[in-house]
Amino acid sequence: MNDCLFCKIIAGEIPSTKVYEDEKVFAFRDINPQAPVHVLVVPKEHLASANEITAANAGCAAACFEAIPKIAAAEGLTEGYRVINNCGAAAGQTVMHLHFHLIGGRELGEKIV
Ligand code: 5GP
Ligand code: ZN
């Protein structure tokens, strides 16, 4: 966990552009944005991926989804937005700390589901 990039960002050991924080959630701009708004919404509790969500710790994921509409409103995403979670290397997950991509600010055409 000491080696986790997002744990270091949450702790302020690595700089980021924070857009939201509460007791359970930290959100910051993606370093390689795929849209005008691309925010990473991250639980402060370290879970490696969505695969580690259980009944005991699901509150941290719920807190992310409580924060997402607030962040979307603050970012002006009145026309809609997309929330993406890559779970596991085969799905493209590159940082092994659970996170949700909040993407918007342009027409989002490339649907796969
Ligand atoms: P994943 O591929 O795991 O779903 O998403 C990881 C995301 O983290 C990528 O979109 C990548 O651009 C972003 N990212 C990687 N390193 C950093 C960093 O040091 N700072 C920020 N703000 N974003 C990062
Ligand atoms: Zn972590």
GROMACS .gro file of C-alpha atoms and ligand atoms in nm:
model
  138
    1MET     CA    1   0.000   0.000   0.000
    2ASN     CA    2   0.296   0.234   0.067
    3ASP     CA    3   0.382   0.199  -0.297
    4CYS     CA    4   0.036   0.292  -0.422
    5LEU     CA    5   0.031   0.600  -0.647
    6PHE     CA    6  -0.322   0.704  -0.554
    7CYS     CA    7  -0.261   0.655  -0.180
    8LYS     CA    8   0.034   0.894  -0.221
    9ILE     CA    9  -0.185   1.144  -0.409
   10ILE     CA   10  -0.452   1.123  -0.137
   11ALA     CA   11  -0.183   1.181   0.128
   12GLY     CA   12  -0.053   1.482  -0.064
   13GLU     CA   13   0.287   1.318  -0.116
   14ILE     CA   14   0.240   1.346  -0.494
   15PRO     CA   15   0.076   1.663  -0.626
   16SER     CA   16  -0.259   1.655  -0.800
   17THR     CA   17  -0.531   1.897  -0.900
   18LYS     CA   18  -0.797   1.824  -0.638
   19VAL     CA   19  -1.158   1.894  -0.730
   20TYR     CA   20  -1.337   1.736  -0.432
   21GLU     CA   21  -1.264   1.582  -0.094
   22ASP     CA   22  -1.468   1.451   0.195
   23GLU     CA   23  -1.411   1.206   0.478
   24LYS     CA   24  -1.412   0.902   0.248
   25VAL     CA   25  -1.347   1.034  -0.103
   26PHE     CA   26  -1.073   1.218  -0.291
   27ALA     CA   27  -1.119   1.337  -0.651
   28PHE     CA   28  -0.865   1.495  -0.883
   29ARG     CA   29  -0.806   1.565  -1.251
   30ASP     CA   30  -0.664   1.284  -1.464
   31ILE     CA   31  -0.312   1.363  -1.583
   32ASN     CA   32  -0.403   1.243  -1.935
   33PRO     CA   33  -0.759   1.369  -1.986
   34GLN     CA   34  -0.978   1.196  -2.245
   35ALA     CA   35  -1.240   1.473  -2.243
   36PRO     CA   36  -1.269   1.835  -2.125
   37VAL     CA   37  -1.373   1.699  -1.786
   38HIS     CA   38  -1.189   1.385  -1.673
   39VAL     CA   39  -1.186   1.342  -1.297
   40LEU     CA   40  -1.071   1.037  -1.101
   41VAL     CA   41  -1.299   0.966  -0.804
   42VAL     CA   42  -1.114   0.756  -0.551
   43PRO     CA   43  -1.200   0.612  -0.210
   44LYS     CA   44  -0.950   0.708   0.058
   45GLU     CA   45  -0.955   0.347   0.175
   46HIS     CA   46  -0.716   0.139  -0.035
   47LEU     CA   47  -0.893  -0.131  -0.234
   48ALA     CA   48  -0.693  -0.264  -0.527
   49SER     CA   49  -0.994  -0.285  -0.758
   50ALA     CA   50  -1.370  -0.325  -0.774
   51ASN     CA   51  -1.302  -0.695  -0.727
   52GLU     CA   52  -1.221  -0.624  -0.362
   53ILE     CA   53  -1.556  -0.460  -0.278
   54THR     CA   54  -1.739  -0.653  -0.007
   55ALA     CA   55  -2.039  -0.593   0.216
   56ALA     CA   56  -1.797  -0.479   0.487
   57ASN     CA   57  -1.621  -0.212   0.281
   58ALA     CA   58  -1.882  -0.115   0.019
   59GLY     CA   59  -1.942   0.213   0.200
   60CYS     CA   60  -1.632   0.360   0.041
   61ALA     CA   61  -1.765   0.279  -0.306
   62ALA     CA   62  -2.107   0.418  -0.214
   63ALA     CA   63  -1.937   0.736  -0.096
   64CYS     CA   64  -1.776   0.773  -0.439
   65PHE     CA   65  -2.117   0.747  -0.605
   66GLU     CA   66  -2.260   1.002  -0.360
   67ALA     CA   67  -1.978   1.239  -0.454
   68ILE     CA   68  -2.008   1.190  -0.831
   69PRO     CA   69  -2.328   1.396  -0.885
   70LYS     CA   70  -2.185   1.677  -0.672
   71ILE     CA   71  -1.862   1.682  -0.873
   72ALA     CA   72  -2.053   1.659  -1.202
   73ALA     CA   73  -2.266   1.957  -1.103
   74ALA     CA   74  -1.962   2.157  -0.993
   75GLU     CA   75  -1.795   2.078  -1.328
   76GLY     CA   76  -2.103   2.196  -1.518
   77LEU     CA   77  -2.192   1.856  -1.666
   78THR     CA   78  -2.561   1.940  -1.700
   79GLU     CA   79  -2.600   1.746  -2.027
   80GLY     CA   80  -2.474   1.417  -1.885
   81TYR     CA   81  -2.154   1.232  -1.818
   82ARG     CA   82  -2.002   0.885  -1.813
   83VAL     CA   83  -1.861   0.689  -1.518
   84ILE     CA   84  -1.609   0.416  -1.601
   85ASN     CA   85  -1.433   0.159  -1.386
   86ASN     CA   86  -1.160  -0.058  -1.534
   87CYS     CA   87  -1.130  -0.368  -1.315
   88GLY     CA   88  -0.816  -0.572  -1.368
   89ALA     CA   89  -0.532  -0.557  -1.617
   90ALA     CA   90  -0.732  -0.719  -1.897
   91ALA     CA   91  -0.987  -0.438  -1.865
   92GLY     CA   92  -0.715  -0.176  -1.887
   93GLN     CA   93  -0.668  -0.100  -1.518
   94THR     CA   94  -0.320   0.046  -1.475
   95VAL     CA   95  -0.337   0.189  -1.121
   96MET     CA   96  -0.431  -0.076  -0.865
   97HIS     CA   97  -0.632   0.149  -0.633
   98LEU     CA   98  -1.007   0.148  -0.696
   99HIS     CA   99  -1.112   0.454  -0.895
  100PHE     CA  100  -1.398   0.576  -1.109
  101HIS     CA  101  -1.337   0.788  -1.417
  102LEU     CA  102  -1.590   1.073  -1.442
  103ILE     CA  103  -1.587   1.192  -1.801
  104GLY     CA  104  -1.785   1.463  -1.977
  105GLY     CA  105  -1.786   1.802  -2.139
  106ARG     CA  106  -1.810   1.672  -2.493
  107GLU     CA  107  -2.036   1.440  -2.693
  108LEU     CA  108  -1.944   1.089  -2.574
  109GLY     CA  109  -1.998   0.872  -2.878
  110GLU     CA  110  -1.777   0.570  -2.834
  111LYS     CA  111  -2.012   0.345  -2.642
  112ILE     CA  112  -1.921  -0.021  -2.594
  113VAL     CA  113  -2.229  -0.100  -2.385
  1145GP     P1  114  -0.689   0.308  -1.520
  1145GP     O1  115  -0.614   0.288  -1.649
  1145GP     O2  116  -0.622   0.234  -1.405
  1145GP     O3  117  -0.835   0.284  -1.528
  1145GP     O4  118  -0.677   0.463  -1.489
  1145GP     C1  119  -0.564   0.520  -1.434
  1145GP     C2  120  -0.566   0.666  -1.469
  1145GP     O5  121  -0.475   0.734  -1.385
  1145GP     C3  122  -0.525   0.697  -1.614
  1145GP     O6  123  -0.633   0.761  -1.681
  1145GP     C4  124  -0.404   0.787  -1.597
  1145GP     O7  125  -0.401   0.891  -1.694
  1145GP     C5  126  -0.417   0.839  -1.457
  1145GP     N1  127  -0.293   0.870  -1.392
  1145GP     C6  128  -0.181   0.791  -1.389
  1145GP     N2  129  -0.085   0.850  -1.315
  1145GP     C7  130  -0.137   0.968  -1.271
  1145GP     C8  131  -0.083   1.073  -1.189
  1145GP     O8  132   0.030   1.070  -1.142
  1145GP     N3  133  -0.166   1.178  -1.165
  1145GP     C9  134  -0.293   1.186  -1.215
  1145GP     N4  135  -0.364   1.296  -1.187
  1145GP     N5  136  -0.345   1.088  -1.292
  1145GP    C10  137  -0.268   0.980  -1.319
  115ZN      ZN  138  -0.390   0.293  -0.270
   0.00000   0.00000   0.00000
